[in-house]
Short mmCIF file of C-alpha atoms in Angstrom, two decimals:
data_model
loop_
_atom_site.label_atom_id
_atom_site.label_comp_id
_atom_site.label_asym_id
_atom_site.label_seq_id
_atom_site.Cartn_x
_atom_site.Cartn_y
_atom_site.Cartn_z
CA GLU F 584 112.80 65.12 136.93
CA GLU F 585 113.56 68.64 138.21
CA LEU F 586 116.94 67.54 139.57
CA LEU F 587 117.82 65.87 136.28
CA LYS F 588 117.02 69.08 134.39
CA ILE F 589 119.21 71.10 136.75
CA GLY F 590 121.97 68.51 136.53
CA GLN F 591 121.89 68.46 132.73
CA MET F 592 121.97 72.25 132.56
CA CYS F 593 125.01 72.34 134.86
CA LEU F 594 126.74 69.60 132.90
CA GLU F 595 126.27 71.44 129.61
CA ASN F 596 127.68 74.65 131.10
CA ASP F 597 130.63 73.16 133.01
CA VAL F 598 129.10 73.95 136.40
CA VAL F 599 129.59 71.53 139.28
CA VAL F 600 126.45 70.85 141.33
CA LEU F 601 126.86 71.49 145.07
CA SER F 602 123.91 69.78 146.73
CA ASP F 603 123.29 70.96 150.31
CA GLU F 604 121.26 68.14 151.86
CA ILE F 605 121.51 69.05 155.54
CA HIS F 606 117.71 69.19 155.93
CA SER F 607 117.15 65.88 154.14
CA ASP F 608 115.92 64.03 157.24
CA PHE F 609 113.06 66.49 157.81
CA ILE F 610 110.49 65.17 155.34
CA ARG F 611 106.75 65.32 155.92
CA PRO F 612 104.74 62.08 155.85
CA GLY F 613 103.70 61.26 152.31
CA HIS F 614 106.72 62.96 150.74
CA GLU F 615 110.13 61.65 149.74
CA PHE F 616 113.60 63.15 149.61
CA VAL F 617 115.68 62.27 146.53
CA PRO F 618 119.45 62.57 147.12
CA PHE F 619 121.26 64.04 144.14
CA ALA F 620 123.71 61.13 144.20
CA ARG F 621 120.83 58.67 143.59
CA LEU F 622 119.74 60.16 140.27
CA PRO F 623 119.68 57.61 137.42
CA ASP F 624 122.15 59.52 135.20
CA LYS F 625 125.74 58.65 136.20
CA GLU F 626 127.30 61.51 134.22
CA ILE F 627 125.11 64.04 136.04
CA VAL F 628 125.78 62.43 139.43
CA ASP F 629 129.54 62.40 138.82
CA ASN F 630 129.37 66.15 138.23
CA SER F 631 128.22 66.80 141.78
CA LEU F 632 129.27 67.14 145.40
CA SER F 633 126.76 66.43 148.15
CA PHE F 634 127.03 67.97 151.61
CA ASN F 635 125.38 66.75 154.80
CA SER F 636 125.65 66.57 158.57
CA GLY F 637 123.77 65.22 161.55
CA SER F 638 123.94 68.63 163.19
CA LYS F 639 120.45 69.77 162.15
CA THR F 640 118.75 66.42 162.64
CA PHE F 641 120.21 65.64 166.06
CA ASN F 642 120.84 69.19 167.32
CA MET F 643 124.64 68.89 167.25
CA ALA F 644 125.57 72.28 165.83
CA GLY F 645 129.16 73.26 166.62
CA MET F 646 130.52 69.72 166.82
CA LYS F 647 132.27 69.98 163.44
CA ASN F 648 130.72 66.86 162.00
CA ALA F 649 129.75 67.92 158.47
CA TYR F 650 130.89 65.85 155.49
CA TRP F 651 130.84 65.82 151.70
CA HIS F 652 130.91 63.03 149.15
CA SER F 653 131.06 62.50 145.40
CA THR F 654 130.98 59.53 143.05
CA ASP F 655 133.74 61.12 140.95
CA PRO F 656 137.21 60.37 142.44
CA THR F 657 138.80 63.20 140.45
CA LEU F 658 136.34 65.79 141.73
CA LEU F 659 136.65 64.47 145.26
CA SER F 660 140.45 64.64 145.14
CA ARG F 661 140.29 68.27 143.99
CA VAL F 662 138.17 69.17 147.00
CA GLN F 663 140.40 67.23 149.38
CA HIS F 664 143.46 68.97 147.95
CA PHE F 665 142.15 72.50 148.46
CA HIS F 666 140.10 72.04 151.64
CA PHE F 667 141.34 71.01 155.07
CA GLY F 668 138.97 68.70 156.90
CA ALA F 669 138.40 69.92 160.44
CA VAL F 670 135.97 67.44 161.95
CA SER F 671 136.27 66.88 165.69
CA THR F 672 136.69 63.59 167.52
CA LEU F 673 133.60 64.31 169.62
CA GLY F 674 131.65 65.16 166.47
CA CYS F 675 132.59 61.84 164.84
CA VAL F 676 131.63 59.82 167.93
CA ALA F 677 128.39 61.75 168.40
CA SER F 678 127.47 61.35 164.73
CA GLU F 679 128.04 57.60 164.81
CA ALA F 680 125.94 57.27 167.96
CA ALA F 681 123.15 59.39 166.50
CA TYR F 682 123.03 57.55 163.17
CA ARG F 683 123.17 54.12 164.82
CA GLU F 684 120.88 54.67 167.80
CA GLY F 685 118.81 57.78 167.04
CA GLY F 686 116.12 56.31 164.78
CA ASP F 687 113.34 56.12 167.38
CA TRP F 688 114.10 59.63 168.62
CA LEU F 689 114.05 60.98 165.07
CA ASP F 690 110.68 59.35 164.37
CA GLN F 691 109.22 61.09 167.41
CA LEU F 692 110.81 64.39 166.40
CA LEU F 693 109.36 64.26 162.89
CA ALA F 694 105.89 63.53 164.25
CA TYR F 695 106.17 66.45 166.67
CA LEU F 696 107.36 68.83 163.95
CA ASP F 697 104.52 67.78 161.67
CA ASP F 698 102.08 68.50 164.49
CA ASN F 699 103.74 71.89 164.99
CA HIS F 700 103.20 72.70 161.32
CA LYS F 701 99.56 71.65 161.60
CA PHE F 702 99.12 73.70 164.77
CA ALA F 703 100.70 76.80 163.18
CA GLU F 704 98.65 76.41 160.00
CA ASP F 705 95.39 76.16 161.95
CA TYR F 706 96.37 79.01 164.26
CA VAL F 707 97.17 81.38 161.40
CA ALA F 708 93.93 80.56 159.59
CA LYS F 709 91.89 81.24 162.72
CA ASN F 710 93.75 84.15 164.32
CA MET F 711 95.63 85.83 161.45
CA PRO F 712 93.36 85.39 158.41
CA SER F 713 95.24 88.09 156.50
CA VAL F 714 98.44 86.03 156.68
CA GLY F 715 99.10 83.18 154.25
CA TYR F 716 100.54 79.85 155.36
CA ASN F 717 101.61 76.93 153.19
CA ARG F 718 102.84 73.74 154.81
CA PRO F 719 106.18 72.75 153.24
CA GLU F 720 107.03 69.24 152.10
CA GLY F 721 109.89 69.16 154.56
CA THR F 722 112.09 71.00 157.10
CA TYR F 723 111.01 72.82 160.26
CA LEU F 724 110.90 76.15 158.41
CA THR F 725 107.87 77.72 156.82
CA TRP F 726 106.98 80.92 155.00
CA LEU F 727 104.35 83.28 156.36
CA ASP F 728 102.86 85.54 153.70
CA PHE F 729 102.58 89.01 155.26
CA SER F 730 101.95 90.79 151.94
CA GLU F 731 98.64 92.25 153.10
CA THR F 732 100.10 93.57 156.35
CA MET F 733 103.09 95.02 154.52
CA ASP F 734 100.72 96.91 152.23
CA LYS F 735 98.73 98.17 155.23
CA ILE F 736 101.76 99.65 156.96
CA GLY F 737 103.31 100.94 153.72
CA ALA F 738 106.40 98.76 154.11
CA ALA F 739 107.68 99.35 150.57
CA GLU F 740 107.36 103.12 150.85
CA MET F 741 108.96 103.17 154.31
CA ALA F 742 111.81 100.97 153.13
CA GLU F 743 112.53 103.39 150.30
CA LYS F 744 112.29 106.38 152.62
CA LYS F 745 114.68 104.80 155.14
CA GLU F 746 116.98 103.55 152.37
CA MET F 747 116.45 99.93 153.36
CA ARG F 748 116.95 97.11 150.89
CA ASP F 749 113.29 96.14 150.53
CA ALA F 750 109.88 95.95 152.19
CA GLU F 751 110.68 92.67 153.93
CA VAL F 752 113.66 94.18 155.76
CA TYR F 753 111.50 97.08 156.94
CA PHE F 754 108.78 94.65 158.02
CA GLN F 755 111.36 92.64 159.95
CA ASP F 756 112.10 95.73 162.07
CA TRP F 757 108.40 96.58 162.32
CA LEU F 758 107.58 93.10 163.59
CA VAL F 759 110.33 93.25 166.21
CA MET F 760 109.16 96.64 167.45
CA ASN F 761 105.48 95.66 167.54
CA SER F 762 105.62 92.03 168.63
CA GLY F 763 109.12 91.21 169.84
CA VAL F 764 109.35 88.39 167.27
CA TYR F 765 112.32 88.32 164.88
CA LEU F 766 111.81 86.60 161.52
CA ASN F 767 114.09 86.38 158.50
CA PRO F 768 112.96 88.24 155.35
CA GLY F 769 111.84 85.94 152.58
CA SER F 770 113.63 88.19 150.11
CA ASN F 771 116.91 86.85 151.52
CA TYR F 772 116.20 83.54 149.82
CA GLY F 773 115.56 84.43 146.20
CA LEU F 774 112.54 84.16 143.93
CA GLY F 775 109.21 83.75 145.69
CA GLY F 776 110.50 85.43 148.83
CA PRO F 777 109.02 88.95 148.56
CA GLY F 778 106.08 89.46 150.91
CA ARG F 779 107.07 86.47 153.03
CA MET F 780 108.98 85.92 156.26
CA ARG F 781 110.69 82.72 157.39
CA PHE F 782 109.26 81.18 160.56
CA ASN F 783 110.88 78.31 162.49
CA VAL F 784 108.50 75.80 164.09
CA GLY F 785 111.37 73.64 165.36
CA SER F 786 110.70 74.38 169.00
CA SER F 787 108.27 73.43 171.75
CA ARG F 788 104.58 73.95 171.04
CA LYS F 789 104.54 76.46 173.88
CA VAL F 790 107.22 78.63 172.24
CA VAL F 791 105.61 78.37 168.79
CA LYS F 792 102.24 79.45 170.22
CA ALA F 793 103.79 82.32 172.17
CA ALA F 794 105.43 83.67 168.99
CA LEU F 795 102.20 83.33 167.03
CA ASP F 796 100.21 85.06 169.79
CA LEU F 797 102.56 88.04 169.73
CA MET F 798 102.53 88.29 165.93
CA ALA F 799 98.74 87.97 165.76
CA GLU F 800 98.28 90.85 168.18
CA ALA F 801 100.60 93.09 166.16
CA VAL F 802 99.24 92.13 162.73
CA ASN F 803 95.58 92.44 163.71
CA ALA F 804 96.21 95.89 165.18
CA ALA F 805 98.01 97.18 162.07
#
Protein backbone atom coordinates (compact mmCIF):
# COMPACT_ATOMS: atom_id res chain seq x y z
CA GLU A 1 0.00 0.00 0.00
CA GLU A 2 2.81 2.44 0.88
CA LEU A 3 4.71 1.58 -2.30
CA LEU A 4 1.59 2.08 -4.40
CA LYS A 5 1.06 5.53 -2.86
CA ILE A 6 4.67 6.49 -3.61
CA GLY A 7 4.40 5.08 -7.12
CA GLN A 8 1.19 6.96 -7.84
CA MET A 9 2.66 10.21 -6.55
CA CYS A 10 5.71 9.79 -8.78
CA LEU A 11 3.56 8.91 -11.78
CA GLU A 12 1.42 12.02 -11.34
CA ASN A 13 4.51 14.23 -11.11
CA ASP A 14 6.54 12.67 -13.95
CA VAL A 15 9.14 11.26 -11.56
CA VAL A 16 10.72 7.88 -12.32
CA VAL A 17 11.01 5.56 -9.31
CA LEU A 18 14.53 4.27 -8.67
CA SER A 19 14.13 1.34 -6.30
CA ASP A 20 17.39 0.34 -4.56
CA GLU A 21 16.77 -3.25 -3.44
CA ILE A 22 20.31 -4.32 -2.58
CA HIS A 23 19.32 -5.26 0.99
CA SER A 24 16.24 -7.21 -0.10
CA ASP A 25 17.60 -10.61 0.96
CA PHE A 26 18.07 -9.51 4.58
CA ILE A 27 14.53 -9.91 5.90
CA ARG A 28 13.72 -10.93 9.47
CA PRO A 29 11.58 -14.02 10.06
CA GLY A 30 7.91 -13.12 9.96
CA HIS A 31 8.41 -10.23 7.55
CA GLU A 32 8.26 -10.04 3.77
CA PHE A 33 10.03 -7.95 1.15
CA VAL A 34 7.86 -6.63 -1.69
CA PRO A 35 9.84 -5.84 -4.86
CA PHE A 36 8.62 -2.69 -6.57
CA ALA A 37 8.34 -4.58 -9.86
CA ARG A 38 5.77 -6.95 -8.30
CA LEU A 39 3.22 -4.26 -7.44
CA PRO A 40 -0.23 -4.93 -8.93
CA ASP A 41 -0.39 -1.65 -10.90
CA LYS A 42 1.38 -2.07 -14.27
CA GLU A 43 1.49 1.65 -15.03
CA ILE A 44 3.27 2.33 -11.72
CA VAL A 45 5.66 -0.59 -12.23
CA ASP A 46 6.50 0.54 -15.77
CA ASN A 47 7.51 3.92 -14.34
CA SER A 48 10.33 2.37 -12.32
CA LEU A 49 13.87 1.04 -12.41
CA SER A 50 14.95 -1.53 -9.82
CA PHE A 51 18.58 -1.97 -8.79
CA ASN A 52 20.13 -4.98 -7.09
CA SER A 53 23.29 -7.00 -6.62
CA GLY A 54 24.54 -10.07 -4.80
CA SER A 55 27.39 -8.05 -3.35
CA LYS A 56 25.74 -7.35 0.02
CA THR A 57 24.12 -10.76 0.41
CA PHE A 58 27.18 -12.83 -0.50
CA ASN A 59 29.93 -10.40 0.52
CA MET A 60 31.13 -9.76 -3.05
CA ALA A 61 31.70 -6.01 -2.93
CA GLY A 62 34.07 -4.80 -5.64
CA MET A 63 33.25 -7.53 -8.15
CA LYS A 64 31.18 -5.19 -10.33
CA ASN A 65 28.10 -7.38 -10.39
CA ALA A 66 25.26 -4.91 -9.85
CA TYR A 67 22.33 -4.85 -12.26
CA TRP A 68 19.14 -2.94 -13.01
CA HIS A 69 15.88 -3.93 -14.64
CA SER A 70 12.58 -2.41 -15.75
CA THR A 71 9.36 -3.68 -17.27
CA ASP A 72 9.26 -0.67 -19.61
CA PRO A 73 11.45 -1.28 -22.72
CA THR A 74 11.55 2.45 -23.51
CA LEU A 75 12.80 3.38 -20.06
CA LEU A 76 15.31 0.55 -20.10
CA SER A 77 16.66 1.60 -23.50
CA ARG A 78 17.16 5.17 -22.24
CA VAL A 79 19.27 3.90 -19.37
CA GLN A 80 21.25 1.57 -21.61
CA HIS A 81 21.90 4.43 -24.03
CA PHE A 82 23.32 6.80 -21.43
CA HIS A 83 25.03 4.33 -19.09
CA PHE A 84 27.91 2.00 -19.88
CA GLY A 85 27.61 -1.40 -18.22
CA ALA A 86 30.87 -2.32 -16.51
CA VAL A 87 30.21 -5.70 -14.94
CA SER A 88 33.20 -8.01 -14.64
CA THR A 89 33.50 -11.59 -15.87
CA LEU A 90 34.44 -12.76 -12.38
CA GLY A 91 31.46 -10.88 -10.95
CA CYS A 92 29.06 -12.58 -13.36
CA VAL A 93 30.45 -16.05 -12.61
CA ALA A 94 30.47 -15.42 -8.86
CA SER A 95 26.91 -14.08 -8.94
CA GLU A 96 25.61 -17.10 -10.84
CA ALA A 97 27.34 -19.46 -8.41
CA ALA A 98 26.00 -17.58 -5.40
CA TYR A 99 22.42 -17.42 -6.66
CA ARG A 100 22.41 -21.08 -7.73
CA GLU A 101 24.30 -22.67 -4.83
CA GLY A 102 24.20 -20.17 -1.96
CA GLY A 103 20.74 -20.83 -0.54
CA ASP A 104 21.82 -22.94 2.44
CA TRP A 105 24.59 -20.51 3.32
CA LEU A 106 22.17 -17.57 3.13
CA ASP A 107 19.69 -19.32 5.43
CA GLN A 108 22.43 -19.77 8.03
CA LEU A 109 23.54 -16.15 7.61
CA LEU A 110 20.03 -14.79 8.14
CA ALA A 111 19.60 -16.87 11.30
CA TYR A 112 22.94 -15.63 12.63
CA LEU A 113 22.10 -11.99 11.88
CA ASP A 114 18.73 -12.33 13.59
CA ASP A 115 20.50 -13.73 16.65
CA ASN A 116 22.93 -10.80 16.51
CA HIS A 117 20.01 -8.37 16.54
CA LYS A 118 18.49 -10.20 19.51
CA PHE A 119 21.83 -10.22 21.32
CA ALA A 120 22.37 -6.49 20.72
CA GLU A 121 18.81 -5.64 21.77
CA ASP A 122 19.15 -7.58 25.03
CA TYR A 123 22.63 -6.18 25.68
CA VAL A 124 21.53 -2.57 25.25
CA ALA A 125 18.49 -3.05 27.50
CA LYS A 126 20.65 -4.56 30.25
CA ASN A 127 23.88 -2.54 29.98
CA MET A 128 22.86 0.74 28.32
CA PRO A 129 19.32 1.43 29.57
CA SER A 130 19.54 5.07 28.49
CA VAL A 131 19.99 3.99 24.86
CA GLY A 132 17.01 3.02 22.70
CA TYR A 133 17.07 0.01 20.39
CA ASN A 134 14.43 -1.06 17.88
CA ARG A 135 14.89 -4.25 15.92
CA PRO A 136 14.38 -3.52 12.20
CA GLU A 137 12.27 -5.66 9.89
CA GLY A 138 15.33 -6.34 7.78
CA THR A 139 19.01 -5.62 7.00
CA TYR A 140 22.01 -5.98 9.31
CA LEU A 141 21.82 -2.29 10.26
CA THR A 142 20.05 -0.86 13.26
CA TRP A 143 19.55 2.52 14.88
CA LEU A 144 20.71 3.20 18.42
CA ASP A 145 18.90 6.11 20.06
CA PHE A 146 21.55 8.11 21.94
CA SER A 147 19.30 11.14 22.48
CA GLU A 148 19.67 11.02 26.26
CA THR A 149 23.46 10.77 26.09
CA MET A 150 23.63 13.59 23.56
CA ASP A 151 21.65 15.79 25.94
CA LYS A 152 23.95 14.85 28.83
CA ILE A 153 27.11 15.88 26.99
CA GLY A 154 25.51 18.95 25.40
CA ALA A 155 26.04 17.64 21.87
CA ALA A 156 23.80 20.23 20.21
CA GLU A 157 25.50 23.14 21.96
CA MET A 158 28.97 21.77 21.25
CA ALA A 159 28.11 21.19 17.60
CA GLU A 160 27.02 24.81 17.26
CA LYS A 161 30.12 26.04 19.07
CA LYS A 162 32.43 23.98 16.85
CA GLU A 163 30.42 24.87 13.72
CA MET A 164 29.55 21.25 13.06
CA ARG A 165 26.49 20.29 11.05
CA ASP A 166 24.46 18.85 13.92
CA ALA A 167 24.54 17.08 17.29
CA GLU A 168 24.91 13.65 15.70
CA VAL A 169 28.14 14.63 13.94
CA TYR A 170 29.55 15.95 17.22
CA PHE A 171 28.45 12.76 19.00
CA GLN A 172 30.15 10.69 16.31
CA ASP A 173 33.47 12.33 17.23
CA TRP A 174 32.70 12.07 20.95
CA LEU A 175 32.01 8.36 20.65
CA VAL A 176 35.25 7.75 18.76
CA MET A 177 37.28 9.66 21.34
CA ASN A 178 35.61 7.98 24.32
CA SER A 179 35.06 4.44 23.07
CA GLY A 180 36.99 3.93 19.84
CA VAL A 181 33.75 2.97 18.05
CA TYR A 182 32.80 4.80 14.85
CA LEU A 183 29.10 4.98 13.98
CA ASN A 184 27.32 6.86 11.20
CA PRO A 185 25.06 9.76 12.27
CA GLY A 186 21.38 9.02 11.86
CA SER A 187 20.91 12.55 10.57
CA ASN A 188 22.72 11.45 7.39
CA TYR A 189 19.66 9.42 6.45
CA GLY A 190 16.78 11.88 6.62
CA LEU A 191 13.69 12.14 8.78
CA GLY A 192 13.78 10.15 12.00
CA GLY A 193 17.57 10.22 12.11
CA PRO A 194 18.27 12.94 14.70
CA GLY A 195 19.38 11.50 18.03
CA ARG A 196 20.25 8.16 16.46
CA MET A 197 23.41 6.48 15.20
CA ARG A 198 23.64 3.62 12.69
CA PHE A 199 25.12 0.40 14.06
CA ASN A 200 26.11 -2.60 11.92
CA VAL A 201 25.54 -6.04 13.47
CA GLY A 202 26.73 -7.83 10.33
CA SER A 203 29.83 -9.23 11.97
CA SER A 204 30.85 -11.97 14.38
CA ARG A 205 29.13 -12.01 17.76
CA LYS A 206 32.54 -11.39 19.32
CA VAL A 207 33.05 -8.15 17.37
CA VAL A 208 29.48 -6.96 18.02
CA LYS A 209 29.90 -7.56 21.76
CA ALA A 210 33.28 -5.83 21.83
CA ALA A 211 31.80 -2.71 20.20
CA LEU A 212 28.85 -2.71 22.59
CA ASP A 213 31.15 -3.14 25.61
CA LEU A 214 33.20 -0.11 24.58
CA MET A 215 30.13 2.04 23.91
CA ALA A 216 28.48 1.01 27.18
CA GLU A 217 31.53 2.04 29.18
CA ALA A 218 31.62 5.46 27.50
CA VAL A 219 27.87 6.12 27.66
CA ASN A 220 27.49 5.06 31.29
CA ALA A 221 30.38 7.30 32.31
CA ALA A 222 28.97 10.36 30.52
